[in-house]
Amino acid sequence: MVMAWRFFFLGKPLLNPNPKFPKPRSFSTSFLITKTPNKHKPKRPKSDSPRTRPVTPDSNKIPQFESLLDRDATFRFLTKTKEFLSKQSEQILRLDDAGKLHRELGFPRGRKVARSIARHPLLFTTHRHSDNKIWLGFTDLMDQLLLEETSIMEAMEEDRVTKICKLLMMSKNKRIPLSKIYHKRLIFGIPEDFRDKIGKYTDYFRLVVEDDGKQVLELVNWDPSLAVSALEKEFLVNEDKVKKAFKFPVKYGKDLDLEENDVKKLNLLNTLPLVSPYSDGWKLDLWSLEAEKYRVGIIHEFLSLTLEKRALIHHIVEFKEELSLTRQTYEMLKRQPWTFYLAGTEMNWAVFLKDGYDENGNLIKKDPQVVFNEKLYKFAQMQDEELSSEFGEK
């Protein structure tokens, strides 16, 4: 009997038991999400390359120094565009042309320059010219800031001349190509027009044109009062601090089976005295301990002359011939973590002079140009209404 009923129902379609409800219809499933959204997909690990690989392991990083490099990247468009526009006729640039100058203006390649301009409305503006083209220029506030910066540079001119003299005195032949100083002038606070003022300081240096047309700045008079490094000055004030600044361990010191205190004393004897960066250390045997002391002193003094007591490795390598540096500079600096900190990636890293900063990562002594730059960065992050409210409160 049961088998008969099964045969009956399998052989014929079932009737709708309730005719009040219509037969269900087929429907589209196109609206259903069949792929995993990108935000839910596992993130791909960053490619391990010199472009992304940190020069200092995460366990040893100093966030305050790393954040300064991030700040530089954030304001790259501001600093580069300010410099580029300042040299243009009437300090304006057609927007169509600006869009092709991603390297000169410091905005990401493939991006629209208008996006970068909009980030700093208090400093940059655009307007339509009579030729119906849109032009990029400075705001009135930016014009005032540039005048303030000019007055700072004029007030600091003697200091910048001293920096140039000290660079020449450290160099191997007491001469440096003018182009190198010009290209790296910003880290020392040297003004754009310093080349035009060389004639004012003929008692310090002179311009020499070589047979191939290259312009070279050459030291004229050696000033003994300038041939004193920042480290030597510090030694007179805090001898113990300088003794701990560098360490040049005695080779095979562990094999001598000495006690810890004896090893420290032996290493200290090996470390001091240091070799002055204003000496003829370039004549020393290239791989000798004294030669390494000399090169370490050169880097220390070079960074001491910079505005922010730091420099990208590209800035330093620019002067490698004049300062007698070797390809082992990176390894040399890694051996001195008490004095130098390396930040950034292996492809583009910076050297910080730790002595120039406090425990919070702030410069201990700020040059007037640094104070101005920080003021400029503050305005760069503000909108029109924020400026109005700030001055309204005052």
Coordinates of C-alpha atoms in Angstrom, one line a residue:
M1 CA 0.0 0.0 0.0
V2 CA 2.8 2.4 1.0
M3 CA 4.7 1.6 -2.2
A4 CA 1.6 2.4 -4.3
W5 CA 1.3 5.8 -2.8
R6 CA 5.0 6.5 -3.4
F7 CA 4.7 5.5 -7.0
F8 CA 1.6 7.8 -7.4
F9 CA 3.4 10.8 -6.1
L10 CA 6.6 10.2 -7.9
G11 CA 4.9 9.7 -11.2
K12 CA 2.7 12.9 -11.1
P13 CA 3.5 16.5 -10.1
L14 CA 2.2 17.5 -6.8
L15 CA -0.8 19.8 -6.8
N16 CA -0.7 23.1 -4.8
P17 CA -2.4 22.1 -1.6
N18 CA -3.4 25.8 -0.9
P19 CA -4.6 27.6 -4.1
K20 CA -4.7 30.9 -2.2
F21 CA -0.9 31.3 -2.4
P22 CA 0.7 31.6 -5.8
K23 CA 3.4 29.2 -7.0
P24 CA 6.8 30.5 -6.0
R25 CA 8.7 32.2 -8.8
S26 CA 12.4 32.1 -9.6
F27 CA 14.4 35.2 -8.7
S28 CA 17.8 36.8 -9.7
T29 CA 20.8 36.4 -7.4
S30 CA 22.9 39.0 -9.0
F31 CA 22.6 41.3 -6.0
L32 CA 24.3 38.8 -3.8
I33 CA 28.0 39.4 -2.9
T34 CA 29.9 36.5 -4.4
K35 CA 33.4 37.9 -3.9
T36 CA 35.1 38.8 -0.6
P37 CA 35.3 42.7 -0.3
N38 CA 38.8 44.1 -0.3
K39 CA 38.4 45.4 3.2
H40 CA 37.8 41.8 4.4
K41 CA 40.6 40.3 2.5
P42 CA 43.8 39.5 4.4
K43 CA 46.4 42.2 3.8
R44 CA 49.4 41.2 1.7
P45 CA 52.7 41.5 3.6
K46 CA 54.8 44.3 2.4
S47 CA 57.5 43.3 0.1
D48 CA 60.9 43.0 1.8
S49 CA 63.1 45.4 -0.1
P50 CA 65.5 48.2 0.7
R51 CA 62.7 50.6 -0.2
T52 CA 60.6 49.3 2.7
R53 CA 63.0 47.6 5.0
P54 CA 63.8 49.8 8.1
V55 CA 67.4 50.6 8.7
T56 CA 66.9 50.1 12.4
P57 CA 65.0 47.1 13.8
D58 CA 61.6 47.8 15.4
S59 CA 63.0 46.8 18.8
N60 CA 65.6 49.5 18.7
K61 CA 63.6 52.3 17.1
I62 CA 63.2 55.7 18.6
P63 CA 59.7 56.9 17.6
Q64 CA 60.5 60.6 18.1
F65 CA 63.2 60.5 15.4
E66 CA 61.2 58.3 13.1
S67 CA 58.3 60.8 13.3
L68 CA 60.5 63.6 12.2
L69 CA 61.1 61.8 8.9
D70 CA 57.3 61.3 8.6
R71 CA 56.8 65.0 9.1
D72 CA 59.3 65.8 6.4
A73 CA 57.3 63.6 4.0
T74 CA 54.1 65.3 5.0
F75 CA 55.4 68.7 4.2
R76 CA 57.5 67.8 1.2
F77 CA 55.1 69.5 -1.2
L78 CA 55.2 72.7 1.0
T79 CA 58.9 72.9 1.2
K80 CA 59.7 72.1 -2.4
T81 CA 57.0 74.2 -3.9
K82 CA 57.9 77.2 -1.7
E83 CA 61.5 76.9 -2.9
F84 CA 60.5 76.4 -6.6
L85 CA 57.9 79.2 -6.7
S86 CA 60.2 81.6 -5.0
K87 CA 62.6 81.4 -7.9
Q88 CA 59.9 81.9 -10.6
S89 CA 59.2 85.2 -12.3
E90 CA 56.5 87.0 -10.2
Q91 CA 56.4 83.9 -8.0
I92 CA 53.6 82.3 -10.0
L93 CA 53.3 79.1 -12.1
R94 CA 50.6 78.0 -14.6
L95 CA 48.7 75.1 -13.1
D96 CA 49.0 73.0 -16.3
D97 CA 52.8 73.3 -16.0
A98 CA 52.7 72.5 -12.3
G99 CA 51.0 69.2 -12.9
K100 CA 54.0 68.0 -14.9
L101 CA 56.6 69.0 -12.2
H102 CA 55.9 66.3 -9.6
R103 CA 59.6 65.9 -8.8
E104 CA 60.3 69.6 -8.5
L105 CA 57.1 70.4 -6.5
G106 CA 57.3 67.2 -4.3
F107 CA 53.8 65.7 -4.9
P108 CA 53.2 62.0 -5.8
R109 CA 53.6 61.1 -9.4
G110 CA 50.3 60.4 -11.1
R111 CA 48.4 62.6 -8.6
K112 CA 46.8 65.9 -9.4
V113 CA 48.7 68.8 -8.0
A114 CA 45.4 70.5 -7.1
R115 CA 45.0 68.0 -4.3
S116 CA 48.3 69.0 -2.7
I117 CA 47.5 72.7 -3.1
A118 CA 44.2 72.3 -1.4
R119 CA 45.9 70.8 1.7
H120 CA 47.5 74.2 2.4
P121 CA 44.8 76.9 1.7
L122 CA 46.5 79.5 3.9
L123 CA 49.8 79.4 1.9
F124 CA 48.9 78.6 -1.7
T125 CA 46.2 79.9 -3.9
T126 CA 45.0 79.6 -7.5
H127 CA 43.4 82.2 -9.7
R128 CA 42.3 82.5 -13.3
H129 CA 44.4 84.8 -15.4
S130 CA 43.2 87.0 -18.2
D131 CA 44.5 84.3 -20.6
N132 CA 41.8 82.1 -19.1
K133 CA 44.4 79.8 -17.6
I134 CA 44.6 78.9 -13.9
W135 CA 47.8 79.9 -12.1
L136 CA 49.4 78.8 -8.8
G137 CA 50.8 81.4 -6.5
F138 CA 51.4 82.4 -2.8
T139 CA 48.7 83.8 -0.6
D140 CA 49.2 87.2 1.2
L141 CA 50.0 85.4 4.4
M142 CA 52.7 83.4 2.6
D143 CA 54.2 86.6 1.2
Q144 CA 54.5 88.0 4.7
L145 CA 56.1 84.8 5.9
L146 CA 58.6 84.9 3.1
L147 CA 59.6 88.4 4.1
E148 CA 60.0 87.2 7.6
E149 CA 62.2 84.4 6.5
T150 CA 64.3 86.8 4.4
S151 CA 65.0 89.0 7.4
I152 CA 66.0 85.9 9.4
M153 CA 68.5 84.9 6.7
E154 CA 70.0 88.4 6.7
A155 CA 70.4 88.4 10.4
M156 CA 72.0 84.9 10.3
E157 CA 74.4 85.7 7.4
E158 CA 77.6 85.8 9.5
D159 CA 76.7 82.4 11.1
R160 CA 76.1 80.9 7.6
V161 CA 79.5 82.2 6.4
T162 CA 81.1 80.5 9.5
K163 CA 79.4 77.2 8.5
I164 CA 80.8 77.4 5.0
C165 CA 84.3 78.2 6.3
K166 CA 84.2 75.2 8.7
L167 CA 83.0 72.9 5.8
L168 CA 86.0 74.1 3.7
M169 CA 88.4 73.6 6.6
M170 CA 87.2 70.0 7.1
S171 CA 87.5 69.2 3.4
K172 CA 90.6 67.4 2.1
N173 CA 92.0 70.1 -0.1
K174 CA 90.2 73.0 1.6
R175 CA 87.9 73.4 -1.4
I176 CA 84.4 72.2 -2.4
P177 CA 82.5 72.5 -5.7
L178 CA 80.1 75.4 -5.4
S179 CA 77.3 73.3 -6.8
K180 CA 77.5 70.8 -3.9
I181 CA 77.1 73.5 -1.3
Y182 CA 74.2 75.1 -3.2
H183 CA 72.4 71.8 -3.6
K184 CA 72.6 71.0 0.1
R185 CA 72.3 74.5 1.3
L186 CA 68.9 74.1 3.1
I187 CA 70.2 71.7 5.7
F188 CA 72.7 74.3 6.8
G189 CA 70.3 77.3 6.4
I190 CA 72.4 78.8 3.6
P191 CA 70.3 81.3 1.6
E192 CA 69.5 80.9 -2.1
D193 CA 71.5 84.0 -3.0
F194 CA 74.7 83.1 -1.2
R195 CA 76.5 82.7 -4.5
D196 CA 76.0 86.4 -5.2
K197 CA 77.5 87.4 -1.8
I198 CA 80.7 85.4 -2.1
G199 CA 82.5 88.6 -3.2
K200 CA 81.7 90.2 0.2
Y201 CA 83.8 87.7 2.0
T202 CA 87.1 87.5 0.1
D203 CA 89.0 87.3 3.4
Y204 CA 87.4 83.9 4.0
F205 CA 87.0 82.2 0.7
R206 CA 87.1 82.8 -3.0
L207 CA 85.5 81.4 -6.2
V208 CA 87.8 79.5 -8.5
V209 CA 86.8 78.5 -12.1
E210 CA 88.7 75.4 -13.2
D211 CA 89.7 74.5 -16.8
D212 CA 86.5 72.5 -17.3
G213 CA 84.4 75.4 -16.2
K214 CA 83.5 74.0 -12.8
Q215 CA 83.2 76.6 -10.1
V216 CA 84.9 75.7 -6.8
L217 CA 84.8 77.5 -3.5
E218 CA 88.2 77.7 -1.9
L219 CA 89.3 78.6 1.6
V220 CA 91.5 81.7 1.7
N221 CA 92.6 82.0 5.4
W222 CA 92.8 79.3 8.0
D223 CA 91.1 80.5 11.2
P224 CA 92.4 78.5 14.3
S225 CA 89.4 79.7 16.4
L226 CA 87.1 77.9 14.0
A227 CA 89.1 74.7 13.9
V228 CA 87.6 73.5 17.2
S229 CA 84.9 70.8 16.9
A230 CA 81.6 70.7 18.8
L231 CA 82.9 67.6 20.5
E232 CA 86.1 69.3 21.7
K233 CA 84.0 72.1 23.1
E234 CA 81.8 69.6 24.9
F235 CA 84.9 67.9 26.3
L236 CA 85.9 71.0 28.1
V237 CA 82.4 71.2 29.8
N238 CA 81.6 67.5 30.3
E239 CA 84.6 65.2 29.9
D240 CA 82.7 62.1 31.1
K241 CA 80.0 62.6 28.5
V242 CA 82.5 62.8 25.7
K243 CA 84.3 59.7 26.9
K244 CA 81.0 57.8 26.6
A245 CA 80.1 59.2 23.2
F246 CA 82.1 56.7 21.2
K247 CA 83.4 53.2 21.7
F248 CA 86.2 51.6 19.8
P249 CA 86.6 48.2 21.5
V250 CA 90.1 46.6 21.5
K251 CA 90.2 43.7 19.1
Y252 CA 90.4 40.3 20.8
G253 CA 89.8 42.0 24.1
K254 CA 87.7 39.1 25.3
D255 CA 90.6 36.7 24.7
L256 CA 92.7 38.6 27.3
D257 CA 90.4 37.1 30.1
L258 CA 90.2 40.5 31.9
E259 CA 87.5 41.6 34.4
E260 CA 84.7 43.8 33.1
N261 CA 86.2 47.0 34.6
D262 CA 89.6 46.3 33.2
V263 CA 88.0 45.8 29.7
K264 CA 86.2 49.2 30.0
K265 CA 89.5 50.9 31.0
L266 CA 91.3 49.3 28.1
N267 CA 88.6 50.3 25.6
L268 CA 88.7 53.8 26.9
L269 CA 92.4 54.0 26.3
N270 CA 91.7 52.7 22.8
T271 CA 89.0 55.3 22.2
L272 CA 90.8 58.5 23.4
P273 CA 92.2 60.7 22.2
L274 CA 89.8 61.3 19.3
V275 CA 91.1 62.7 16.0
S276 CA 90.0 66.2 15.1
P277 CA 88.0 66.6 11.9
Y278 CA 90.1 69.7 11.2
S279 CA 93.3 67.7 11.1
D280 CA 94.9 66.0 8.1
G281 CA 93.3 62.7 9.1
W282 CA 92.8 61.8 5.5
K283 CA 96.5 61.1 5.3
L284 CA 96.1 58.2 7.8
D285 CA 96.1 54.6 6.8
L286 CA 92.6 54.1 5.4
W287 CA 91.7 51.0 7.6
S288 CA 93.5 52.1 10.8
L289 CA 91.7 52.8 14.0
E290 CA 92.9 56.4 13.9
A291 CA 91.4 56.8 10.5
E292 CA 88.0 55.6 11.7
K293 CA 88.2 58.0 14.6
Y294 CA 88.8 60.7 12.1
R295 CA 85.8 59.8 9.9
V296 CA 83.5 59.5 13.0
G297 CA 84.6 62.9 14.0
I298 CA 83.9 64.3 10.5
I299 CA 80.3 63.0 10.6
H300 CA 79.8 64.3 14.1
E301 CA 81.0 67.8 13.1
F302 CA 79.1 67.8 9.8
L303 CA 75.8 67.0 11.7
S304 CA 76.7 69.7 14.3
L305 CA 76.7 72.3 11.5
T306 CA 73.2 71.3 10.2
L307 CA 70.1 73.2 11.4
E308 CA 68.4 70.1 12.8
K309 CA 71.5 68.1 13.8
R310 CA 70.5 65.4 11.3
A311 CA 71.0 64.7 7.6
L312 CA 70.0 62.2 5.0
I313 CA 72.7 59.9 3.9
H314 CA 72.5 61.4 0.4
H315 CA 73.4 64.8 1.9
I316 CA 76.5 63.3 3.5
V317 CA 77.5 61.2 0.5
E318 CA 77.4 64.3 -1.6
F319 CA 80.6 65.4 0.2
K320 CA 82.3 61.9 0.4
E321 CA 85.3 62.9 -1.7
E322 CA 85.9 66.2 0.1
L323 CA 85.4 64.6 3.6
S324 CA 87.4 61.4 2.8
L325 CA 84.5 59.1 3.6
T326 CA 84.4 55.4 2.6
R327 CA 81.7 53.0 1.5
Q328 CA 81.7 51.5 4.9
T329 CA 80.1 54.7 6.4
Y330 CA 76.9 52.8 7.2
E331 CA 78.7 50.0 9.1
M332 CA 80.9 52.6 10.9
L333 CA 77.9 54.5 12.1
K334 CA 76.1 51.4 13.3
R335 CA 79.1 50.7 15.6
Q336 CA 78.4 54.0 17.4
P337 CA 74.7 53.8 18.6
W338 CA 75.5 56.0 21.7
T339 CA 76.0 59.0 19.5
F340 CA 74.2 58.4 16.2
Y341 CA 70.7 57.1 15.4
L342 CA 69.8 55.8 12.0
A343 CA 66.2 56.3 10.9
G344 CA 64.2 55.5 7.8
T345 CA 64.6 52.7 5.3
E346 CA 67.8 51.1 3.9
M347 CA 67.3 52.9 0.6
N348 CA 66.8 56.4 2.1
W349 CA 68.0 56.7 5.7
A350 CA 69.0 59.6 7.9
V351 CA 71.6 60.1 10.6
F352 CA 70.6 61.9 13.8
L353 CA 73.0 63.4 16.3
K354 CA 71.6 62.2 19.6
D355 CA 73.4 64.9 21.6
G356 CA 71.4 67.6 19.7
Y357 CA 68.0 66.3 21.1
D358 CA 66.4 65.9 24.5
E359 CA 64.7 62.8 25.8
N360 CA 61.5 63.8 24.1
G361 CA 63.1 64.1 20.7
N362 CA 63.1 67.9 20.6
L363 CA 66.1 70.0 19.5
I364 CA 67.9 71.3 22.5
K365 CA 69.0 74.5 20.7
K366 CA 66.8 75.7 17.9
D367 CA 68.2 77.9 15.1
P368 CA 65.9 80.9 14.2
Q369 CA 65.3 79.2 10.8
V370 CA 64.1 76.1 12.6
V371 CA 61.7 78.1 14.7
F372 CA 60.4 79.7 11.5
N373 CA 60.0 76.4 9.8
E374 CA 57.9 75.1 12.7
K375 CA 55.7 78.2 12.4
L376 CA 55.3 77.5 8.7
Y377 CA 54.3 73.9 9.3
K378 CA 51.7 75.1 11.8
F379 CA 50.0 77.4 9.3
A380 CA 50.3 74.7 6.6
Q381 CA 47.9 72.5 8.7
M382 CA 45.3 75.2 9.3
Q383 CA 42.2 76.2 7.4
D384 CA 40.8 79.7 6.9
E385 CA 38.3 79.5 9.8
E386 CA 41.0 78.2 12.2
L387 CA 43.2 81.2 11.4
S388 CA 40.3 83.6 12.0
S389 CA 39.5 82.0 15.3
E390 CA 43.1 82.1 16.5
F391 CA 43.6 85.7 15.7
G392 CA 40.1 86.5 17.0
E393 CA 41.0 85.1 20.4
K394 CA 44.2 87.2 20.5

